[in-house]
Amino acid sequence: MIYESVTEELKERFREAWAVVVLTGAGVSAESGVPTFRGGGGAPVWKGMPVEKIATPEMLRADPVTFWEWYAYRREVIERAEPNPAHRAIAAWEEYFERLTVITQNVDELHQRAGSHAVVELHGSLWRVRCLQCGVRSEDRRVPLPEIPPRCPSCGGLLRPDVVLFGESVPEAIFSQAVAATATCDLFFVVGTSAVVYPAAVLPALAKHNRAFVIEVNPETTPVTEVADATILGRAGEILPLFSPRENGARGE
Ligand code: BV8
Ligand code: ZN
């Protein structure tokens, strides 16, 4: 069902919920000035290449300079970006519900910067790196990077971002956390994702199967729209703050 605004009925669903999951994609960071992948369906993101081509282990091996130019660019954009009202609204919801889990496809850590604590990073974080030589994983927030491609401080090996590239699997422990939260929630938000990338894209259907109420927030319809109980056509930064627990005070007050 398509909605142009947040109705009283949807606010009632929000107030009544106990265990909430918010699945987010690049659209939740769009109003922070972080470019989306434009529907995840083939639009070029860097030097004419779509995300499906550049965000691959093949690209990292074949052309580490071009691969890392794109990630260095994204790190610079994200470092300058601030969480927007969508990230902040989701963070504020945490104290209102018995359980609130953010499952994000994003690698920008803007949910954490907005104050969210329970964040499942399906695709990792571009603020962590891993050495291809010695395997050491570490946090790396240097902007700009001292060299492209960056090298491991302890063994000089090539570093890679600690993200899940296309063709790589989401770590089992991470995905089962996402499945567990999805299978036991009564309200499931899908915010700012084109829902074409798997396995993240199976989660809305799993939520529906577990009889959660599914609310999609996106300026456009997506494959989730036919699964969702409500698709609110709008920008996350405008829509999410309208579900404000503030009005109702914390539960039980
Ligand atoms: C796996 C890396 C296999 C980190 C990402 C052929 C070959 C190989 C694999 C496949 C194949 N065919 C299918 C696959 C599987 C593949 C896949 O799903 N491909 C798709 C394209 C068909 N999946 C994988 O490869 C996954 N792994 O399957 O492993 C396997 C299986 C078993 C055993 C071993 C191995 C790995 C998937 C993870 C890939 N890594 N990122 C990084 O650098 O970011 S995914 C990448 O695309 C992004 O990270 C992001 O997560 C995703 C894009 O999705 P969205 O977040 O939805 O962003 P998008 O731009 O698409 O959409 C934005 C939306 O926001 C839009 O709808 C827009 O309308 C909306 N919007 C805009 N503004 C706003 C807004 N909404 C609200 N408010 C606004 N203001
Ligand atoms: Zn190393």
mmCIF file of C-alpha atoms and ligand atoms in Angstrom:
data_model
loop_
_atom_site.group_PDB
_atom_site.id
_atom_site.type_symbol
_atom_site.label_atom_id
_atom_site.label_comp_id
_atom_site.label_asym_id
_atom_site.label_seq_id
_atom_site.Cartn_x
_atom_site.Cartn_y
_atom_site.Cartn_z
ATOM 1 C CA MET A 1 0.000 0.000 0.000
ATOM 2 C CA ILE A 2 1.479 3.360 -1.070
ATOM 3 C CA TYR A 3 1.342 6.274 1.386
ATOM 4 C CA GLU A 4 2.310 9.886 0.671
ATOM 5 C CA SER A 5 2.575 10.700 4.393
ATOM 6 C CA VAL A 6 2.733 9.171 7.871
ATOM 7 C CA THR A 7 -0.864 8.475 8.888
ATOM 8 C CA GLU A 8 -2.250 8.113 12.421
ATOM 9 C CA GLU A 9 -2.634 4.363 11.710
ATOM 10 C CA LEU A 10 1.091 4.046 10.976
ATOM 11 C CA LYS A 11 1.966 6.063 14.094
ATOM 12 C CA GLU A 12 -0.249 3.707 16.088
ATOM 13 C CA ARG A 13 1.669 0.705 14.679
ATOM 14 C CA PHE A 14 4.881 2.454 15.748
ATOM 15 C CA ARG A 15 3.607 3.147 19.283
ATOM 16 C CA GLU A 16 2.417 -0.440 19.719
ATOM 17 C CA ALA A 17 5.670 -2.079 18.588
ATOM 18 C CA TRP A 18 8.053 -3.827 21.012
ATOM 19 C CA ALA A 19 10.863 -5.284 18.889
ATOM 20 C CA VAL A 20 11.813 -3.143 15.903
ATOM 21 C CA VAL A 21 14.312 -3.708 13.086
ATOM 22 C CA VAL A 22 15.447 -0.959 10.708
ATOM 23 C CA LEU A 23 17.127 -2.230 7.530
ATOM 24 C CA THR A 24 18.974 0.646 5.841
ATOM 25 C CA GLY A 25 20.756 1.221 2.541
ATOM 26 C CA ALA A 26 22.601 4.110 0.923
ATOM 27 C CA GLY A 27 19.426 6.237 0.787
ATOM 28 C CA VAL A 28 19.514 6.804 4.559
ATOM 29 C CA SER A 29 22.865 8.608 4.117
ATOM 30 C CA ALA A 30 21.854 10.495 0.950
ATOM 31 C CA GLU A 31 20.765 13.597 2.910
ATOM 32 C CA SER A 32 24.185 13.585 4.596
ATOM 33 C CA GLY A 33 25.670 14.197 1.144
ATOM 34 C CA VAL A 34 26.955 10.629 0.691
ATOM 35 C CA PRO A 35 26.268 9.528 -2.915
ATOM 36 C CA THR A 36 24.022 6.480 -3.346
ATOM 37 C CA PHE A 37 24.826 3.751 -5.840
ATOM 38 C CA ARG A 38 21.836 4.948 -7.841
ATOM 39 C CA GLY A 39 19.529 2.004 -7.454
ATOM 40 C CA GLY A 40 22.368 -0.504 -7.197
ATOM 41 C CA GLY A 41 21.480 -1.473 -10.731
ATOM 42 C CA GLY A 42 24.410 -0.691 -12.967
ATOM 43 C CA ALA A 43 24.723 3.118 -12.800
ATOM 44 C CA PRO A 44 28.424 4.167 -12.875
ATOM 45 C CA VAL A 45 29.905 5.118 -9.510
ATOM 46 C CA TRP A 46 33.586 5.609 -10.476
ATOM 47 C CA LYS A 47 35.366 6.022 -13.862
ATOM 48 C CA GLY A 48 32.325 4.672 -15.691
ATOM 49 C CA MET A 49 32.128 1.495 -13.611
ATOM 50 C CA PRO A 50 29.041 0.384 -11.673
ATOM 51 C CA VAL A 51 29.425 -0.638 -8.018
ATOM 52 C CA GLU A 52 29.018 -4.289 -9.042
ATOM 53 C CA LYS A 53 32.250 -4.007 -11.047
ATOM 54 C CA ILE A 54 34.512 -1.866 -8.867
ATOM 55 C CA ALA A 55 33.464 -3.322 -5.469
ATOM 56 C CA THR A 56 34.915 -6.762 -6.304
ATOM 57 C CA PRO A 57 38.022 -8.762 -5.260
ATOM 58 C CA GLU A 58 38.864 -9.035 -8.979
ATOM 59 C CA MET A 59 39.085 -5.235 -9.259
ATOM 60 C CA LEU A 60 41.176 -5.037 -6.075
ATOM 61 C CA ARG A 61 43.657 -7.544 -7.574
ATOM 62 C CA ALA A 62 43.624 -6.245 -11.159
ATOM 63 C CA ASP A 63 43.797 -2.526 -10.433
ATOM 64 C CA PRO A 64 44.369 -1.727 -6.746
ATOM 65 C CA VAL A 65 45.048 1.940 -7.570
ATOM 66 C CA THR A 66 41.632 2.555 -9.219
ATOM 67 C CA PHE A 67 39.921 0.414 -6.544
ATOM 68 C CA TRP A 68 41.499 2.425 -3.738
ATOM 69 C CA GLU A 69 40.950 5.800 -5.488
ATOM 70 C CA TRP A 70 37.186 5.121 -5.189
ATOM 71 C CA TYR A 71 37.399 4.072 -1.530
ATOM 72 C CA ALA A 72 39.715 6.996 -0.679
ATOM 73 C CA TYR A 73 37.208 9.366 -2.333
ATOM 74 C CA ARG A 74 34.328 7.824 -0.339
ATOM 75 C CA ARG A 75 36.314 8.059 2.915
ATOM 76 C CA GLU A 76 36.899 11.777 2.257
ATOM 77 C CA VAL A 77 33.194 12.394 1.543
ATOM 78 C CA ILE A 78 32.056 10.372 4.571
ATOM 79 C CA GLU A 79 34.569 11.954 6.953
ATOM 80 C CA ARG A 80 33.074 15.395 6.071
ATOM 81 C CA ALA A 81 29.491 14.085 6.288
ATOM 82 C CA GLU A 82 27.279 14.450 9.360
ATOM 83 C CA PRO A 83 24.499 12.082 10.429
ATOM 84 C CA ASN A 84 21.184 13.474 9.127
ATOM 85 C CA PRO A 85 17.728 13.581 10.825
ATOM 86 C CA ALA A 86 17.057 10.022 9.605
ATOM 87 C CA HIS A 87 20.084 8.587 11.446
ATOM 88 C CA ARG A 88 19.216 10.695 14.495
ATOM 89 C CA ALA A 89 15.569 9.605 14.562
ATOM 90 C CA ILE A 90 16.571 5.933 14.436
ATOM 91 C CA ALA A 91 19.106 6.494 17.249
ATOM 92 C CA ALA A 92 16.423 8.229 19.376
ATOM 93 C CA TRP A 93 14.029 5.282 18.924
ATOM 94 C CA GLU A 94 16.451 3.009 20.819
ATOM 95 C CA GLU A 95 15.321 4.088 24.287
ATOM 96 C CA TYR A 96 11.628 3.744 23.391
ATOM 97 C CA PHE A 97 11.427 0.091 22.279
ATOM 98 C CA GLU A 98 12.195 -3.135 24.146
ATOM 99 C CA ARG A 99 14.616 -3.926 21.323
ATOM 100 C CA LEU A 100 15.752 -1.903 18.328
ATOM 101 C CA THR A 101 18.226 -3.409 15.849
ATOM 102 C CA VAL A 102 19.678 -1.471 12.943
ATOM 103 C CA ILE A 103 20.769 -3.736 10.089
ATOM 104 C CA THR A 104 22.713 -1.620 7.634
ATOM 105 C CA GLN A 105 24.173 -2.287 4.190
ATOM 106 C CA ASN A 106 26.126 0.941 4.535
ATOM 107 C CA VAL A 107 29.809 1.020 5.430
ATOM 108 C CA ASP A 108 29.923 4.672 6.559
ATOM 109 C CA GLU A 109 29.307 4.187 10.339
ATOM 110 C CA LEU A 110 26.900 7.171 10.311
ATOM 111 C CA HIS A 111 24.368 5.209 12.397
ATOM 112 C CA GLN A 112 26.974 4.787 15.145
ATOM 113 C CA ARG A 113 27.983 8.464 14.850
ATOM 114 C CA ALA A 114 24.304 9.382 15.337
ATOM 115 C CA GLY A 115 24.238 7.362 18.568
ATOM 116 C CA SER A 116 22.808 3.993 17.520
ATOM 117 C CA HIS A 117 24.335 1.137 19.509
ATOM 118 C CA ALA A 118 22.776 -2.087 18.168
ATOM 119 C CA VAL A 119 24.061 -1.890 14.577
ATOM 120 C CA VAL A 120 24.612 -4.987 12.423
ATOM 121 C CA GLU A 121 27.031 -3.999 9.618
ATOM 122 C CA LEU A 122 26.104 -6.512 6.909
ATOM 123 C CA HIS A 123 28.776 -5.219 4.513
ATOM 124 C CA GLY A 124 31.461 -4.135 7.029
ATOM 125 C CA SER A 125 32.985 -0.706 7.448
ATOM 126 C CA LEU A 126 35.295 1.375 5.273
ATOM 127 C CA TRP A 127 36.931 2.702 8.489
ATOM 128 C CA ARG A 128 38.458 -0.754 9.054
ATOM 129 C CA VAL A 129 41.191 -2.309 6.869
ATOM 130 C CA ARG A 130 42.628 -5.787 6.521
ATOM 131 C CA CYS A 131 46.121 -6.745 5.246
ATOM 132 C CA LEU A 132 46.114 -9.179 2.293
ATOM 133 C CA GLN A 133 49.552 -10.433 3.384
ATOM 134 C CA CYS A 134 49.444 -10.924 7.154
ATOM 135 C CA GLY A 135 45.665 -10.687 7.660
ATOM 136 C CA VAL A 136 45.921 -8.086 10.440
ATOM 137 C CA ARG A 137 42.607 -6.193 10.727
ATOM 138 C CA SER A 138 42.714 -2.671 12.152
ATOM 139 C CA GLU A 139 40.862 0.592 12.329
ATOM 140 C CA ASP A 140 42.183 3.178 9.854
ATOM 141 C CA ARG A 141 40.591 6.620 9.841
ATOM 142 C CA ARG A 142 43.415 8.457 7.994
ATOM 143 C CA VAL A 143 42.033 11.040 5.550
ATOM 144 C CA PRO A 144 43.705 11.499 3.178
ATOM 145 C CA LEU A 145 45.489 8.146 3.003
ATOM 146 C CA PRO A 146 49.304 8.566 2.896
ATOM 147 C CA GLU A 147 49.562 6.453 -0.272
ATOM 148 C CA ILE A 148 47.259 4.748 -2.793
ATOM 149 C CA PRO A 149 47.004 1.759 -2.414
ATOM 150 C CA PRO A 150 47.736 1.902 1.344
ATOM 151 C CA ARG A 151 50.235 -0.554 2.771
ATOM 152 C CA CYS A 152 50.242 -2.566 5.996
ATOM 153 C CA PRO A 153 52.298 -0.793 8.699
ATOM 154 C CA SER A 154 53.642 -4.088 10.031
ATOM 155 C CA CYS A 155 54.452 -6.128 6.917
ATOM 156 C CA GLY A 156 54.149 -3.712 3.977
ATOM 157 C CA GLY A 157 51.448 -5.881 2.375
ATOM 158 C CA LEU A 158 48.523 -4.450 0.402
ATOM 159 C CA LEU A 159 45.593 -3.321 2.577
ATOM 160 C CA ARG A 160 41.911 -3.732 1.654
ATOM 161 C CA PRO A 161 38.832 -2.170 3.220
ATOM 162 C CA ASP A 162 37.157 -4.540 5.700
ATOM 163 C CA VAL A 163 33.989 -4.639 3.609
ATOM 164 C CA VAL A 164 32.066 -7.445 1.886
ATOM 165 C CA LEU A 165 32.713 -7.129 -1.851
ATOM 166 C CA PHE A 166 30.479 -8.626 -4.545
ATOM 167 C CA GLY A 167 31.028 -12.379 -4.766
ATOM 168 C CA GLU A 168 32.170 -12.489 -1.123
ATOM 169 C CA SER A 169 29.906 -13.817 1.590
ATOM 170 C CA VAL A 170 28.533 -11.810 4.454
ATOM 171 C CA PRO A 171 30.213 -13.334 7.567
ATOM 172 C CA GLU A 172 27.960 -16.106 8.925
ATOM 173 C CA ALA A 173 27.875 -14.681 12.470
ATOM 174 C CA ILE A 174 26.802 -11.279 11.157
ATOM 175 C CA PHE A 175 24.074 -12.582 8.852
ATOM 176 C CA SER A 176 22.617 -14.889 11.503
ATOM 177 C CA GLN A 177 22.386 -11.885 13.861
ATOM 178 C CA ALA A 178 20.403 -10.077 11.156
ATOM 179 C CA VAL A 179 18.159 -13.101 10.555
ATOM 180 C CA ALA A 180 17.518 -13.585 14.294
ATOM 181 C CA ALA A 181 16.473 -9.942 14.774
ATOM 182 C CA THR A 182 14.305 -10.028 11.626
ATOM 183 C CA ALA A 183 12.598 -13.290 12.584
ATOM 184 C CA THR A 184 11.569 -11.966 16.011
ATOM 185 C CA CYS A 185 10.533 -8.364 15.357
ATOM 186 C CA ASP A 186 6.981 -7.033 15.134
ATOM 187 C CA LEU A 187 7.846 -3.908 13.150
ATOM 188 C CA PHE A 188 10.352 -3.904 10.268
ATOM 189 C CA PHE A 189 11.410 -0.648 8.575
ATOM 190 C CA VAL A 190 13.189 -0.773 5.189
ATOM 191 C CA VAL A 191 14.783 2.615 4.582
ATOM 192 C CA GLY A 192 16.696 3.872 1.539
ATOM 193 C CA THR A 193 17.544 0.648 -0.233
ATOM 194 C CA SER A 194 16.927 -0.402 -3.828
ATOM 195 C CA ALA A 195 16.687 -3.954 -2.459
ATOM 196 C CA VAL A 196 18.571 -5.540 -5.377
ATOM 197 C CA VAL A 197 21.637 -6.702 -3.414
ATOM 198 C CA TYR A 198 21.508 -10.132 -1.800
ATOM 199 C CA PRO A 199 21.497 -11.534 0.814
ATOM 200 C CA ALA A 200 20.277 -8.254 2.470
ATOM 201 C CA ALA A 201 17.317 -8.198 0.101
ATOM 202 C CA VAL A 202 15.843 -11.409 1.541
ATOM 203 C CA LEU A 203 15.277 -9.808 4.963
ATOM 204 C CA PRO A 204 12.039 -7.879 4.200
ATOM 205 C CA ALA A 205 10.366 -11.073 2.922
ATOM 206 C CA LEU A 206 11.606 -12.927 6.029
ATOM 207 C CA ALA A 207 10.097 -10.194 8.224
ATOM 208 C CA LYS A 208 6.793 -10.492 6.350
ATOM 209 C CA HIS A 209 6.909 -14.279 6.708
ATOM 210 C CA ASN A 210 7.316 -13.816 10.450
ATOM 211 C CA ARG A 211 4.215 -11.588 10.392
ATOM 212 C CA ALA A 212 6.020 -8.329 11.216
ATOM 213 C CA PHE A 213 4.438 -5.129 9.942
ATOM 214 C CA VAL A 214 6.758 -3.923 7.144
ATOM 215 C CA ILE A 215 7.113 -0.194 6.459
ATOM 216 C CA GLU A 216 9.262 0.943 3.510
ATOM 217 C CA VAL A 217 10.547 4.539 3.301
ATOM 218 C CA ASN A 218 11.905 5.540 -0.117
ATOM 219 C CA PRO A 219 11.151 8.306 -2.666
ATOM 220 C CA GLU A 220 10.710 5.496 -5.233
ATOM 221 C CA THR A 221 9.057 2.072 -5.233
ATOM 222 C CA THR A 222 11.368 -0.970 -5.144
ATOM 223 C CA PRO A 223 10.973 -4.777 -5.203
ATOM 224 C CA VAL A 224 10.142 -4.461 -1.477
ATOM 225 C CA THR A 225 7.041 -2.390 -2.268
ATOM 226 C CA GLU A 226 4.963 -5.467 -3.137
ATOM 227 C CA VAL A 227 6.013 -7.120 0.160
ATOM 228 C CA ALA A 228 5.606 -4.068 2.407
ATOM 229 C CA ASP A 229 2.419 -3.327 4.325
ATOM 230 C CA ALA A 230 3.161 0.361 3.770
ATOM 231 C CA THR A 231 5.505 2.156 1.378
ATOM 232 C CA ILE A 232 5.830 5.820 2.330
ATOM 233 C CA LEU A 233 7.091 7.733 -0.714
ATOM 234 C CA GLY A 234 9.475 10.293 0.751
ATOM 235 C CA ARG A 235 12.969 11.098 1.927
ATOM 236 C CA ALA A 236 14.169 9.351 5.082
ATOM 237 C CA GLY A 237 15.313 12.621 6.717
ATOM 238 C CA GLU A 238 11.775 14.010 6.435
ATOM 239 C CA ILE A 239 9.699 10.885 7.113
ATOM 240 C CA LEU A 240 11.483 9.113 9.989
ATOM 241 C CA PRO A 241 11.356 12.061 12.440
ATOM 242 C CA LEU A 242 7.546 12.007 12.029
ATOM 243 C CA PHE A 243 7.574 8.679 13.906
ATOM 244 C CA SER A 244 8.618 10.448 17.049
ATOM 245 C CA PRO A 245 8.437 8.532 20.334
ATOM 246 C CA ARG A 246 8.922 11.962 21.996
ATOM 247 C CA GLU A 247 5.179 12.648 21.634
ATOM 248 C CA ASN A 248 4.334 9.546 23.607
ATOM 249 C CA GLY A 249 7.146 9.613 26.182
ATOM 250 C CA ALA A 250 9.008 6.389 26.948
ATOM 251 C CA ARG A 251 6.720 3.371 27.256
ATOM 252 C CA GLY A 252 5.156 2.993 30.659
ATOM 253 C CA GLU A 253 5.539 6.668 31.643
HETATM 254 C C1 BV8 B 1 27.230 -13.139 -2.217
HETATM 255 C C2 BV8 B 1 30.515 -3.261 -0.577
HETATM 256 C C3 BV8 B 1 28.096 -15.140 -3.020
HETATM 257 C C4 BV8 B 1 30.886 -2.300 0.465
HETATM 258 C C5 BV8 B 1 28.394 -4.104 -1.316
HETATM 259 C C6 BV8 B 1 26.778 -12.523 -10.013
HETATM 260 C C7 BV8 B 1 28.116 -12.643 -9.595
HETATM 261 C C8 BV8 B 1 28.478 -12.538 -8.231
HETATM 262 C C9 BV8 B 1 27.482 -12.309 -7.289
HETATM 263 C C10 BV8 B 1 26.169 -12.189 -7.723
HETATM 264 C C11 BV8 B 1 25.813 -12.298 -9.056
HETATM 265 N N1 BV8 B 1 24.451 -12.130 -9.146
HETATM 266 C C12 BV8 B 1 23.957 -11.912 -7.918
HETATM 267 C C13 BV8 B 1 24.981 -11.961 -7.047
HETATM 268 C C14 BV8 B 1 24.893 -11.799 -5.644
HETATM 269 C C15 BV8 B 1 25.312 -10.359 -5.333
HETATM 270 C C16 BV8 B 1 24.156 -9.468 -5.671
HETATM 271 O O1 BV8 B 1 23.210 -9.432 -4.932
HETATM 272 N N2 BV8 B 1 24.271 -8.745 -6.799
HETATM 273 C C17 BV8 B 1 23.165 -7.877 -7.174
HETATM 274 C C18 BV8 B 1 23.717 -6.587 -7.795
HETATM 275 C C19 BV8 B 1 22.270 -8.636 -8.155
HETATM 276 N N3 BV8 B 1 25.565 -10.366 -3.921
HETATM 277 C C20 BV8 B 1 26.799 -10.639 -3.486
HETATM 278 O O2 BV8 B 1 27.775 -10.795 -4.193
HETATM 279 C C21 BV8 B 1 26.905 -10.787 -1.978
HETATM 280 N N4 BV8 B 1 27.614 -11.985 -1.701
HETATM 281 O O3 BV8 B 1 26.175 -13.343 -2.747
HETATM 282 O O4 BV8 B 1 28.214 -14.068 -2.116
HETATM 283 C C22 BV8 B 1 28.283 -16.307 -2.182
HETATM 284 C C23 BV8 B 1 27.169 -17.035 -1.756
HETATM 285 C C24 BV8 B 1 27.363 -18.140 -1.009
HETATM 286 C C25 BV8 B 1 28.662 -18.505 -0.649
HETATM 287 C C26 BV8 B 1 29.766 -17.745 -1.055
HETATM 288 C C27 BV8 B 1 29.578 -16.626 -1.813
HETATM 289 C C28 BV8 B 1 27.676 -9.628 -1.390
HETATM 290 C C29 BV8 B 1 26.813 -8.397 -1.420
HETATM 291 C C30 BV8 B 1 27.554 -7.246 -0.802
HETATM 292 C C31 BV8 B 1 28.229 -6.471 -1.895
HETATM 293 N N5 BV8 B 1 28.903 -5.314 -1.339
HETATM 294 N N6 BV8 B 1 29.113 -3.098 -0.901
HETATM 295 C C32 BV8 B 1 30.885 -0.922 -0.110
HETATM 296 O O5 BV8 B 1 31.903 -0.526 -0.677
HETATM 297 O O6 BV8 B 1 29.855 -0.237 0.007
HETATM 298 S S1 BV8 B 1 26.796 -3.823 -1.790
HETATM 299 C C33 BV8 B 1 26.726 -2.273 -2.460
HETATM 300 O O7 BV8 B 1 25.529 -2.158 -3.178
HETATM 301 C C34 BV8 B 1 26.596 -1.182 -1.435
HETATM 302 O O8 BV8 B 1 27.367 -1.384 -0.313
HETATM 303 C C35 BV8 B 1 25.149 -1.176 -1.093
HETATM 304 O O9 BV8 B 1 24.946 -1.934 0.056
HETATM 305 C C36 BV8 B 1 24.539 -1.843 -2.289
HETATM 306 C C37 BV8 B 1 23.620 -0.860 -2.983
HETATM 307 O O10 BV8 B 1 22.445 -0.987 -2.357
HETATM 308 P P1 BV8 B 1 21.656 0.212 -1.639
HETATM 309 O O11 BV8 B 1 22.226 0.417 -0.289
HETATM 310 O O12 BV8 B 1 20.258 -0.184 -1.766
HETATM 311 O O13 BV8 B 1 21.963 1.547 -2.440
HETATM 312 P P2 BV8 B 1 21.328 1.981 -3.859
HETATM 313 O O14 BV8 B 1 22.088 3.160 -4.350
HETATM 314 O O15 BV8 B 1 21.222 0.757 -4.716
HETATM 315 O O16 BV8 B 1 19.822 2.444 -3.533
HETATM 316 C C38 BV8 B 1 19.609 3.631 -2.811
HETATM 317 C C39 BV8 B 1 18.119 3.710 -2.545
HETATM 318 O O17 BV8 B 1 17.874 4.843 -1.709
HETATM 319 C C40 BV8 B 1 17.278 3.904 -3.790
HETATM 320 O O18 BV8 B 1 16.174 3.031 -3.740
HETATM 321 C C41 BV8 B 1 16.825 5.362 -3.708
HETATM 322 O O19 BV8 B 1 15.525 5.548 -4.237
HETATM 323 C C42 BV8 B 1 16.788 5.563 -2.222
HETATM 324 N N7 BV8 B 1 16.964 6.958 -1.773
HETATM 325 C C43 BV8 B 1 17.648 7.968 -2.379
HETATM 326 N N8 BV8 B 1 17.578 9.080 -1.602
HETATM 327 C C44 BV8 B 1 16.850 8.757 -0.499
HETATM 328 C C45 BV8 B 1 16.459 7.411 -0.596
HETATM 329 N N9 BV8 B 1 15.723 6.794 0.342
HETATM 330 C C46 BV8 B 1 15.349 7.528 1.410
HETATM 331 N N10 BV8 B 1 15.694 8.825 1.593
HETATM 332 C C47 BV8 B 1 16.436 9.466 0.662
HETATM 333 N N11 BV8 B 1 16.773 10.760 0.840
HETATM 334 ZN ZN ZN B 2 50.391 -7.043 6.904
#
